[in-house]
């Protein structure tokens, strides 16, 4: 009977934390909605700067000029609410964690948030100007360069997510080292494969030129090395702590 009560109490707590997370997104969305058009213009600036002088963005759907900016605003509200959403997740799982697990998870949640934001900022300020200049420079006879605003939004959101997740490499490596799935030495031995894989990912997500590919591949390799360094330091610390506990 007590076990069922515990399950019900956990479900009630989970529901409350989910509602708080959704409420935080709503609280951010409402004021941002007043600036939806300005936010979309800011998002479109890298493309507008790269487009020819006589080119402009278009809307192929009658409702796109209204819904595209509000879709962007909703996604932006979620991005900004990520720290609070992760805090709610942390508050739910923390009571079931050991002390050493809490010491690791809390910094990982903070670092994963900052790295995701860093990946999004890197895509906007560094990658977008390069790839849009590349695309805008392609001329096909009889074809006018005009991008649909909804298609553009979907494209950049995919890139934001891809770069945000790519910048999570150090967190993933630390977690793998912590759980024993791998170790720093094994990852170092796989470095040649990682280099090839990083440039393959860069080729798939960016235009087919070495500069654009390197804009994604090189940061991924740097973050990979940082992840190995942090993972190896944590592994040594864990081994020393275990030896002390045994002694």
PDB file of C-alpha atoms in Angstrom:
ATOM      1  CA  UNK A   1       0.000   0.000   0.000  1.00  0.00           C
ATOM      2  CA  UNK A   2       2.835   2.359   0.905  1.00  0.00           C
ATOM      3  CA  UNK A   3       4.631   1.525  -2.342  1.00  0.00           C
ATOM      4  CA  UNK A   4       1.592   2.522  -4.395  1.00  0.00           C
ATOM      5  CA  UNK A   5       1.330   5.726  -2.384  1.00  0.00           C
ATOM      6  CA  UNK A   6       4.975   6.493  -3.156  1.00  0.00           C
ATOM      7  CA  UNK A   7       4.369   5.949  -6.874  1.00  0.00           C
ATOM      8  CA  UNK A   8       1.337   8.224  -6.801  1.00  0.00           C
ATOM      9  CA  UNK A   9       3.255  10.916  -4.922  1.00  0.00           C
ATOM     10  CA  UNK A  10       6.100  10.713  -7.464  1.00  0.00           C
ATOM     11  CA  UNK A  11       3.625  11.025 -10.329  1.00  0.00           C
ATOM     12  CA  UNK A  12       2.010  14.032  -8.681  1.00  0.00           C
ATOM     13  CA  UNK A  13       5.414  15.643  -8.213  1.00  0.00           C
ATOM     14  CA  UNK A  14       6.329  14.873 -11.832  1.00  0.00           C
ATOM     15  CA  UNK A  15       3.099  16.446 -13.047  1.00  0.00           C
ATOM     16  CA  UNK A  16       3.746  19.542 -10.971  1.00  0.00           C
ATOM     17  CA  UNK A  17       7.273  19.961 -12.308  1.00  0.00           C
ATOM     18  CA  UNK A  18       6.121  19.462 -15.912  1.00  0.00           C
ATOM     19  CA  UNK A  19       3.453  22.119 -15.413  1.00  0.00           C
ATOM     20  CA  UNK A  20       6.033  24.482 -13.936  1.00  0.00           C
ATOM     21  CA  UNK A  21       8.331  23.898 -16.919  1.00  0.00           C
ATOM     22  CA  UNK A  22       5.487  24.561 -19.375  1.00  0.00           C
ATOM     23  CA  UNK A  23       4.469  27.638 -17.403  1.00  0.00           C
ATOM     24  CA  UNK A  24       8.010  29.014 -17.608  1.00  0.00           C
ATOM     25  CA  UNK A  25       7.903  28.675 -21.400  1.00  0.00           C
ATOM     26  CA  UNK A  26       4.531  30.424 -21.496  1.00  0.00           C
ATOM     27  CA  UNK A  27       5.761  33.254 -19.255  1.00  0.00           C
ATOM     28  CA  UNK A  28       8.651  33.889 -21.649  1.00  0.00           C
ATOM     29  CA  UNK A  29       6.537  33.459 -24.764  1.00  0.00           C
ATOM     30  CA  UNK A  30       3.924  36.094 -23.883  1.00  0.00           C
ATOM     31  CA  UNK A  31       6.243  39.146 -23.747  1.00  0.00           C
ATOM     32  CA  UNK A  32       8.375  37.865 -26.636  1.00  0.00           C
ATOM     33  CA  UNK A  33       5.264  37.527 -28.811  1.00  0.00           C
ATOM     34  CA  UNK A  34       5.029  41.317 -29.014  1.00  0.00           C
ATOM     35  CA  UNK A  35       8.408  41.343 -30.740  1.00  0.00           C
ATOM     36  CA  UNK A  36       7.784  38.308 -32.977  1.00  0.00           C
ATOM     37  CA  UNK A  37       8.253  40.226 -36.232  1.00  0.00           C
ATOM     38  CA  UNK A  38      11.453  41.875 -35.004  1.00  0.00           C
ATOM     39  CA  UNK A  39      12.825  38.544 -33.807  1.00  0.00           C
ATOM     40  CA  UNK A  40      12.186  36.956 -37.177  1.00  0.00           C
ATOM     41  CA  UNK A  41      13.890  39.862 -38.938  1.00  0.00           C
ATOM     42  CA  UNK A  42      16.879  39.401 -36.646  1.00  0.00           C
ATOM     43  CA  UNK A  43      16.951  35.693 -37.481  1.00  0.00           C
ATOM     44  CA  UNK A  44      16.729  36.449 -41.209  1.00  0.00           C
ATOM     45  CA  UNK A  45      19.499  39.064 -41.130  1.00  0.00           C
ATOM     46  CA  UNK A  46      22.350  36.660 -42.090  1.00  0.00           C
ATOM     47  CA  UNK A  47      20.400  35.593 -45.183  1.00  0.00           C
ATOM     48  CA  UNK A  48      19.207  39.100 -46.063  1.00  0.00           C
ATOM     49  CA  UNK A  49      22.780  40.391 -45.903  1.00  0.00           C
ATOM     50  CA  UNK A  50      23.934  37.672 -48.295  1.00  0.00           C
ATOM     51  CA  UNK A  51      21.082  37.983 -50.800  1.00  0.00           C
ATOM     52  CA  UNK A  52      21.496  39.976 -54.033  1.00  0.00           C
ATOM     53  CA  UNK A  53      20.281  43.565 -53.989  1.00  0.00           C
ATOM     54  CA  UNK A  54      17.144  42.795 -55.983  1.00  0.00           C
ATOM     55  CA  UNK A  55      16.223  39.611 -54.094  1.00  0.00           C
ATOM     56  CA  UNK A  56      13.863  39.238 -51.170  1.00  0.00           C
ATOM     57  CA  UNK A  57      12.227  36.573 -49.022  1.00  0.00           C
ATOM     58  CA  UNK A  58       8.738  35.401 -49.943  1.00  0.00           C
ATOM     59  CA  UNK A  59       5.741  33.731 -48.283  1.00  0.00           C
ATOM     60  CA  UNK A  60       4.119  30.916 -50.279  1.00  0.00           C
ATOM     61  CA  UNK A  61       1.446  30.364 -47.628  1.00  0.00           C
ATOM     62  CA  UNK A  62      -1.092  33.060 -46.893  1.00  0.00           C
ATOM     63  CA  UNK A  63      -0.748  32.564 -43.126  1.00  0.00           C
ATOM     64  CA  UNK A  64       3.058  32.216 -43.109  1.00  0.00           C
ATOM     65  CA  UNK A  65       3.804  35.892 -42.312  1.00  0.00           C
ATOM     66  CA  UNK A  66       1.803  35.445 -39.103  1.00  0.00           C
ATOM     67  CA  UNK A  67       2.656  31.907 -38.013  1.00  0.00           C
ATOM     68  CA  UNK A  68       6.383  31.780 -38.882  1.00  0.00           C
ATOM     69  CA  UNK A  69       7.384  34.586 -36.458  1.00  0.00           C
ATOM     70  CA  UNK A  70       5.243  33.113 -33.684  1.00  0.00           C
ATOM     71  CA  UNK A  71       6.730  29.667 -34.259  1.00  0.00           C
ATOM     72  CA  UNK A  72      10.164  31.202 -33.896  1.00  0.00           C
ATOM     73  CA  UNK A  73       9.059  32.986 -30.716  1.00  0.00           C
ATOM     74  CA  UNK A  74       7.792  29.738 -29.197  1.00  0.00           C
ATOM     75  CA  UNK A  75      11.064  27.944 -29.973  1.00  0.00           C
ATOM     76  CA  UNK A  76      13.041  30.880 -28.572  1.00  0.00           C
ATOM     77  CA  UNK A  77      10.947  30.813 -25.389  1.00  0.00           C
ATOM     78  CA  UNK A  78      11.781  27.124 -24.996  1.00  0.00           C
ATOM     79  CA  UNK A  79      15.490  27.773 -25.562  1.00  0.00           C
ATOM     80  CA  UNK A  80      15.502  30.520 -22.939  1.00  0.00           C
ATOM     81  CA  UNK A  81      13.560  28.354 -20.492  1.00  0.00           C
ATOM     82  CA  UNK A  82      15.985  25.441 -20.768  1.00  0.00           C
ATOM     83  CA  UNK A  83      17.821  26.294 -17.507  1.00  0.00           C
ATOM     84  CA  UNK A  84      14.548  26.287 -15.545  1.00  0.00           C
ATOM     85  CA  UNK A  85      13.354  23.121 -17.321  1.00  0.00           C
ATOM     86  CA  UNK A  86      16.616  21.377 -16.430  1.00  0.00           C
ATOM     87  CA  UNK A  87      16.267  22.644 -12.865  1.00  0.00           C
ATOM     88  CA  UNK A  88      12.862  20.946 -12.644  1.00  0.00           C
ATOM     89  CA  UNK A  89      14.366  17.727 -13.985  1.00  0.00           C
ATOM     90  CA  UNK A  90      17.182  18.033 -11.453  1.00  0.00           C
ATOM     91  CA  UNK A  91      14.737  18.624  -8.626  1.00  0.00           C
ATOM     92  CA  UNK A  92      12.824  15.468  -9.536  1.00  0.00           C
ATOM     93  CA  UNK A  93      15.781  13.073  -9.874  1.00  0.00           C
ATOM     94  CA  UNK A  94      18.125  14.552  -7.235  1.00  0.00           C
ATOM     95  CA  UNK A  95      16.540  12.769  -4.204  1.00  0.00           C
ATOM     96  CA  UNK A  96      17.338   9.409  -5.792  1.00  0.00           C
ATOM     97  CA  UNK A  97      20.987  10.171  -6.503  1.00  0.00           C
ATOM     98  CA  UNK A  98      24.041   9.417  -4.395  1.00  0.00           C
ATOM     99  CA  UNK A  99      26.198  12.271  -3.144  1.00  0.00           C
ATOM    100  CA  UNK A 100      28.960  11.697  -5.723  1.00  0.00           C
ATOM    101  CA  UNK A 101      26.324  11.553  -8.481  1.00  0.00           C
ATOM    102  CA  UNK A 102      24.891  14.896  -7.376  1.00  0.00           C
ATOM    103  CA  UNK A 103      28.363  16.425  -7.493  1.00  0.00           C
ATOM    104  CA  UNK A 104      28.667  15.385 -11.139  1.00  0.00           C
ATOM    105  CA  UNK A 105      25.150  15.883 -12.488  1.00  0.00           C
ATOM    106  CA  UNK A 106      24.699  19.472 -11.295  1.00  0.00           C
ATOM    107  CA  UNK A 107      27.793  20.814 -13.152  1.00  0.00           C
ATOM    108  CA  UNK A 108      26.880  18.737 -16.204  1.00  0.00           C
ATOM    109  CA  UNK A 109      23.426  20.290 -16.373  1.00  0.00           C
ATOM    110  CA  UNK A 110      24.931  23.776 -16.215  1.00  0.00           C
ATOM    111  CA  UNK A 111      27.684  23.044 -18.711  1.00  0.00           C
ATOM    112  CA  UNK A 112      25.313  21.306 -21.145  1.00  0.00           C
ATOM    113  CA  UNK A 113      23.065  24.381 -21.131  1.00  0.00           C
ATOM    114  CA  UNK A 114      25.958  26.770 -21.763  1.00  0.00           C
ATOM    115  CA  UNK A 115      27.408  24.532 -24.478  1.00  0.00           C
ATOM    116  CA  UNK A 116      24.053  24.313 -26.238  1.00  0.00           C
ATOM    117  CA  UNK A 117      23.733  28.101 -26.184  1.00  0.00           C
ATOM    118  CA  UNK A 118      27.313  28.331 -27.426  1.00  0.00           C
ATOM    119  CA  UNK A 119      26.526  26.041 -30.362  1.00  0.00           C
ATOM    120  CA  UNK A 120      23.481  28.110 -31.317  1.00  0.00           C
ATOM    121  CA  UNK A 121      25.467  31.364 -31.103  1.00  0.00           C
ATOM    122  CA  UNK A 122      28.313  29.859 -33.135  1.00  0.00           C
ATOM    123  CA  UNK A 123      25.864  28.808 -35.853  1.00  0.00           C
ATOM    124  CA  UNK A 124      24.252  32.255 -36.036  1.00  0.00           C
ATOM    125  CA  UNK A 125      27.327  34.475 -35.892  1.00  0.00           C
ATOM    126  CA  UNK A 126      29.918  32.317 -37.676  1.00  0.00           C
ATOM    127  CA  UNK A 127      28.305  29.627 -39.797  1.00  0.00           C
ATOM    128  CA  UNK A 128      25.218  31.374 -41.192  1.00  0.00           C
ATOM    129  CA  UNK A 129      27.082  34.252 -42.894  1.00  0.00           C
ATOM    130  CA  UNK A 130      29.382  31.765 -44.624  1.00  0.00           C
ATOM    131  CA  UNK A 131      26.820  29.231 -45.820  1.00  0.00           C
ATOM    132  CA  UNK A 132      24.258  31.823 -46.909  1.00  0.00           C
ATOM    133  CA  UNK A 133      26.894  33.709 -48.865  1.00  0.00           C
ATOM    134  CA  UNK A 134      27.745  30.402 -50.537  1.00  0.00           C
ATOM    135  CA  UNK A 135      24.115  29.604 -51.396  1.00  0.00           C
ATOM    136  CA  UNK A 136      23.359  33.144 -52.555  1.00  0.00           C
ATOM    137  CA  UNK A 137      26.385  33.059 -54.837  1.00  0.00           C
ATOM    138  CA  UNK A 138      25.004  30.115 -56.818  1.00  0.00           C
ATOM    139  CA  UNK A 139      23.384  31.415 -59.996  1.00  0.00           C
ATOM    140  CA  UNK A 140      21.120  29.276 -62.167  1.00  0.00           C
ATOM    141  CA  UNK A 141      19.829  30.694 -65.425  1.00  0.00           C
ATOM    142  CA  UNK A 142      16.142  31.473 -65.245  1.00  0.00           C
ATOM    143  CA  UNK A 143      15.913  30.925 -61.478  1.00  0.00           C
ATOM    144  CA  UNK A 144      15.382  33.891 -59.131  1.00  0.00           C
ATOM    145  CA  UNK A 145      16.837  33.692 -55.617  1.00  0.00           C
ATOM    146  CA  UNK A 146      13.809  33.978 -53.290  1.00  0.00           C
ATOM    147  CA  UNK A 147      13.538  32.008 -50.054  1.00  0.00           C
ATOM    148  CA  UNK A 148      10.227  31.107 -48.411  1.00  0.00           C
ATOM    149  CA  UNK A 149      10.110  32.375 -44.833  1.00  0.00           C
ATOM    150  CA  UNK A 150       8.721  29.107 -43.430  1.00  0.00           C
ATOM    151  CA  UNK A 151      11.329  26.998 -45.222  1.00  0.00           C
ATOM    152  CA  UNK A 152      14.066  29.308 -44.006  1.00  0.00           C
ATOM    153  CA  UNK A 153      12.828  29.036 -40.419  1.00  0.00           C
ATOM    154  CA  UNK A 154      12.760  25.232 -40.547  1.00  0.00           C
ATOM    155  CA  UNK A 155      16.249  25.188 -42.061  1.00  0.00           C
ATOM    156  CA  UNK A 156      17.876  27.423 -39.464  1.00  0.00           C
ATOM    157  CA  UNK A 157      16.114  25.689 -36.560  1.00  0.00           C
ATOM    158  CA  UNK A 158      17.538  22.359 -37.738  1.00  0.00           C
ATOM    159  CA  UNK A 159      21.001  23.911 -37.903  1.00  0.00           C
ATOM    160  CA  UNK A 160      20.575  25.470 -34.454  1.00  0.00           C
ATOM    161  CA  UNK A 161      19.652  22.086 -33.015  1.00  0.00           C
ATOM    162  CA  UNK A 162      22.468  20.312 -34.886  1.00  0.00           C
ATOM    163  CA  UNK A 163      25.154  22.742 -33.707  1.00  0.00           C
ATOM    164  CA  UNK A 164      23.711  22.873 -30.193  1.00  0.00           C
ATOM    165  CA  UNK A 165      23.855  19.085 -29.921  1.00  0.00           C
ATOM    166  CA  UNK A 166      27.314  18.937 -31.539  1.00  0.00           C
ATOM    167  CA  UNK A 167      28.632  21.245 -28.822  1.00  0.00           C
ATOM    168  CA  UNK A 168      27.444  18.728 -26.200  1.00  0.00           C
ATOM    169  CA  UNK A 169      30.353  16.417 -27.064  1.00  0.00           C
ATOM    170  CA  UNK A 170      32.331  17.095 -23.831  1.00  0.00           C
ATOM    171  CA  UNK A 171      29.261  16.328 -21.710  1.00  0.00           C
ATOM    172  CA  UNK A 172      28.646  13.075 -23.581  1.00  0.00           C
ATOM    173  CA  UNK A 173      32.282  12.017 -23.169  1.00  0.00           C
ATOM    174  CA  UNK A 174      32.305  12.768 -19.440  1.00  0.00           C
ATOM    175  CA  UNK A 175      29.101  10.765 -18.978  1.00  0.00           C
ATOM    176  CA  UNK A 176      30.534   7.817 -20.919  1.00  0.00           C
ATOM    177  CA  UNK A 177      33.715   7.863 -18.835  1.00  0.00           C
ATOM    178  CA  UNK A 178      31.731   8.202 -15.610  1.00  0.00           C
ATOM    179  CA  UNK A 179      29.416   5.276 -16.391  1.00  0.00           C
ATOM    180  CA  UNK A 180      32.317   3.075 -17.478  1.00  0.00           C
ATOM    181  CA  UNK A 181      31.158   2.781 -21.099  1.00  0.00           C
ATOM    182  CA  UNK A 182      34.620   3.877 -22.222  1.00  0.00           C
ATOM    183  CA  UNK A 183      37.730   5.650 -20.965  1.00  0.00           C
ATOM    184  CA  UNK A 184      40.058   8.399 -22.121  1.00  0.00           C
ATOM    185  CA  UNK A 185      42.684   6.016 -23.501  1.00  0.00           C
ATOM    186  CA  UNK A 186      40.121   4.196 -25.649  1.00  0.00           C
ATOM    187  CA  UNK A 187      38.837   7.497 -27.009  1.00  0.00           C
ATOM    188  CA  UNK A 188      42.355   8.651 -27.828  1.00  0.00           C
ATOM    189  CA  UNK A 189      42.911   5.430 -29.773  1.00  0.00           C
ATOM    190  CA  UNK A 190      39.775   6.172 -31.814  1.00  0.00           C
ATOM    191  CA  UNK A 191      40.898   9.738 -32.637  1.00  0.00           C
ATOM    192  CA  UNK A 192      41.522   9.054 -36.381  1.00  0.00           C
ATOM    193  CA  UNK A 193      37.972   7.744 -36.775  1.00  0.00           C
ATOM    194  CA  UNK A 194      36.609  10.732 -34.881  1.00  0.00           C
ATOM    195  CA  UNK A 195      38.435  13.133 -37.209  1.00  0.00           C
ATOM    196  CA  UNK A 196      36.921  11.466 -40.265  1.00  0.00           C
ATOM    197  CA  UNK A 197      33.489  11.352 -38.620  1.00  0.00           C
ATOM    198  CA  UNK A 198      33.620  15.053 -37.713  1.00  0.00           C
ATOM    199  CA  UNK A 199      34.326  16.061 -41.298  1.00  0.00           C
ATOM    200  CA  UNK A 200      31.600  13.719 -42.572  1.00  0.00           C
ATOM    201  CA  UNK A 201      29.114  15.407 -40.226  1.00  0.00           C
ATOM    202  CA  UNK A 202      30.392  18.794 -41.375  1.00  0.00           C
ATOM    203  CA  UNK A 203      29.903  17.740 -44.993  1.00  0.00           C
ATOM    204  CA  UNK A 204      26.304  16.643 -44.339  1.00  0.00           C
ATOM    205  CA  UNK A 205      25.276  19.764 -42.424  1.00  0.00           C
ATOM    206  CA  UNK A 206      27.096  22.480 -44.381  1.00  0.00           C
ATOM    207  CA  UNK A 207      27.686  23.405 -48.041  1.00  0.00           C
ATOM    208  CA  UNK A 208      30.175  21.200 -49.929  1.00  0.00           C
ATOM    209  CA  UNK A 209      33.266  23.336 -49.460  1.00  0.00           C
ATOM    210  CA  UNK A 210      36.155  22.781 -47.084  1.00  0.00           C
ATOM    211  CA  UNK A 211      35.688  26.112 -45.262  1.00  0.00           C
ATOM    212  CA  UNK A 212      32.084  25.428 -44.290  1.00  0.00           C
ATOM    213  CA  UNK A 213      32.846  21.831 -43.330  1.00  0.00           C
ATOM    214  CA  UNK A 214      35.728  22.969 -41.159  1.00  0.00           C
ATOM    215  CA  UNK A 215      33.503  25.482 -39.359  1.00  0.00           C
ATOM    216  CA  UNK A 216      31.675  22.538 -37.803  1.00  0.00           C
ATOM    217  CA  UNK A 217      34.334  19.822 -37.845  1.00  0.00           C
ATOM    218  CA  UNK A 218      37.117  21.809 -36.143  1.00  0.00           C
ATOM    219  CA  UNK A 219      35.002  22.925 -33.137  1.00  0.00           C
ATOM    220  CA  UNK A 220      33.757  19.341 -32.756  1.00  0.00           C
ATOM    221  CA  UNK A 221      37.340  18.051 -32.660  1.00  0.00           C
ATOM    222  CA  UNK A 222      38.366  20.720 -30.148  1.00  0.00           C
ATOM    223  CA  UNK A 223      35.393  19.847 -27.941  1.00  0.00           C
ATOM    224  CA  UNK A 224      36.285  16.164 -28.317  1.00  0.00           C
ATOM    225  CA  UNK A 225      39.775  16.826 -26.973  1.00  0.00           C
ATOM    226  CA  UNK A 226      38.352  18.919 -24.120  1.00  0.00           C
ATOM    227  CA  UNK A 227      35.954  16.103 -23.293  1.00  0.00           C
ATOM    228  CA  UNK A 228      38.799  13.571 -23.195  1.00  0.00           C
ATOM    229  CA  UNK A 229      40.804  15.820 -20.874  1.00  0.00           C
ATOM    230  CA  UNK A 230      37.915  16.343 -18.452  1.00  0.00           C
ATOM    231  CA  UNK A 231      36.880  12.680 -18.652  1.00  0.00           C
ATOM    232  CA  UNK A 232      40.399  11.485 -17.850  1.00  0.00           C
ATOM    233  CA  UNK A 233      40.691  13.849 -14.884  1.00  0.00           C
ATOM    234  CA  UNK A 234      37.364  12.688 -13.510  1.00  0.00           C
ATOM    235  CA  UNK A 235      38.263   9.021 -14.031  1.00  0.00           C
ATOM    236  CA  UNK A 236      41.486   9.416 -12.076  1.00  0.00           C
ATOM    237  CA  UNK A 237      39.625  11.208  -9.321  1.00  0.00           C
ATOM    238  CA  UNK A 238      37.028   8.442  -9.148  1.00  0.00           C
ATOM    239  CA  UNK A 239      39.693   5.728  -8.952  1.00  0.00           C
ATOM    240  CA  UNK A 240      41.503   7.544  -6.130  1.00  0.00           C
ATOM    241  CA  UNK A 241      38.248   7.978  -4.214  1.00  0.00           C
ATOM    242  CA  UNK A 242      37.426   4.274  -4.615  1.00  0.00           C
ATOM    243  CA  UNK A 243      40.889   3.282  -3.376  1.00  0.00           C
ATOM    244  CA  UNK A 244      40.461   5.533  -0.348  1.00  0.00           C
ATOM    245  CA  UNK A 245      37.074   4.022   0.396  1.00  0.00           C
ATOM    246  CA  UNK A 246      38.472   0.492   0.149  1.00  0.00           C
ATOM    247  CA  UNK A 247      41.431   1.317   2.392  1.00  0.00           C
TER     248      UNK A 247
END
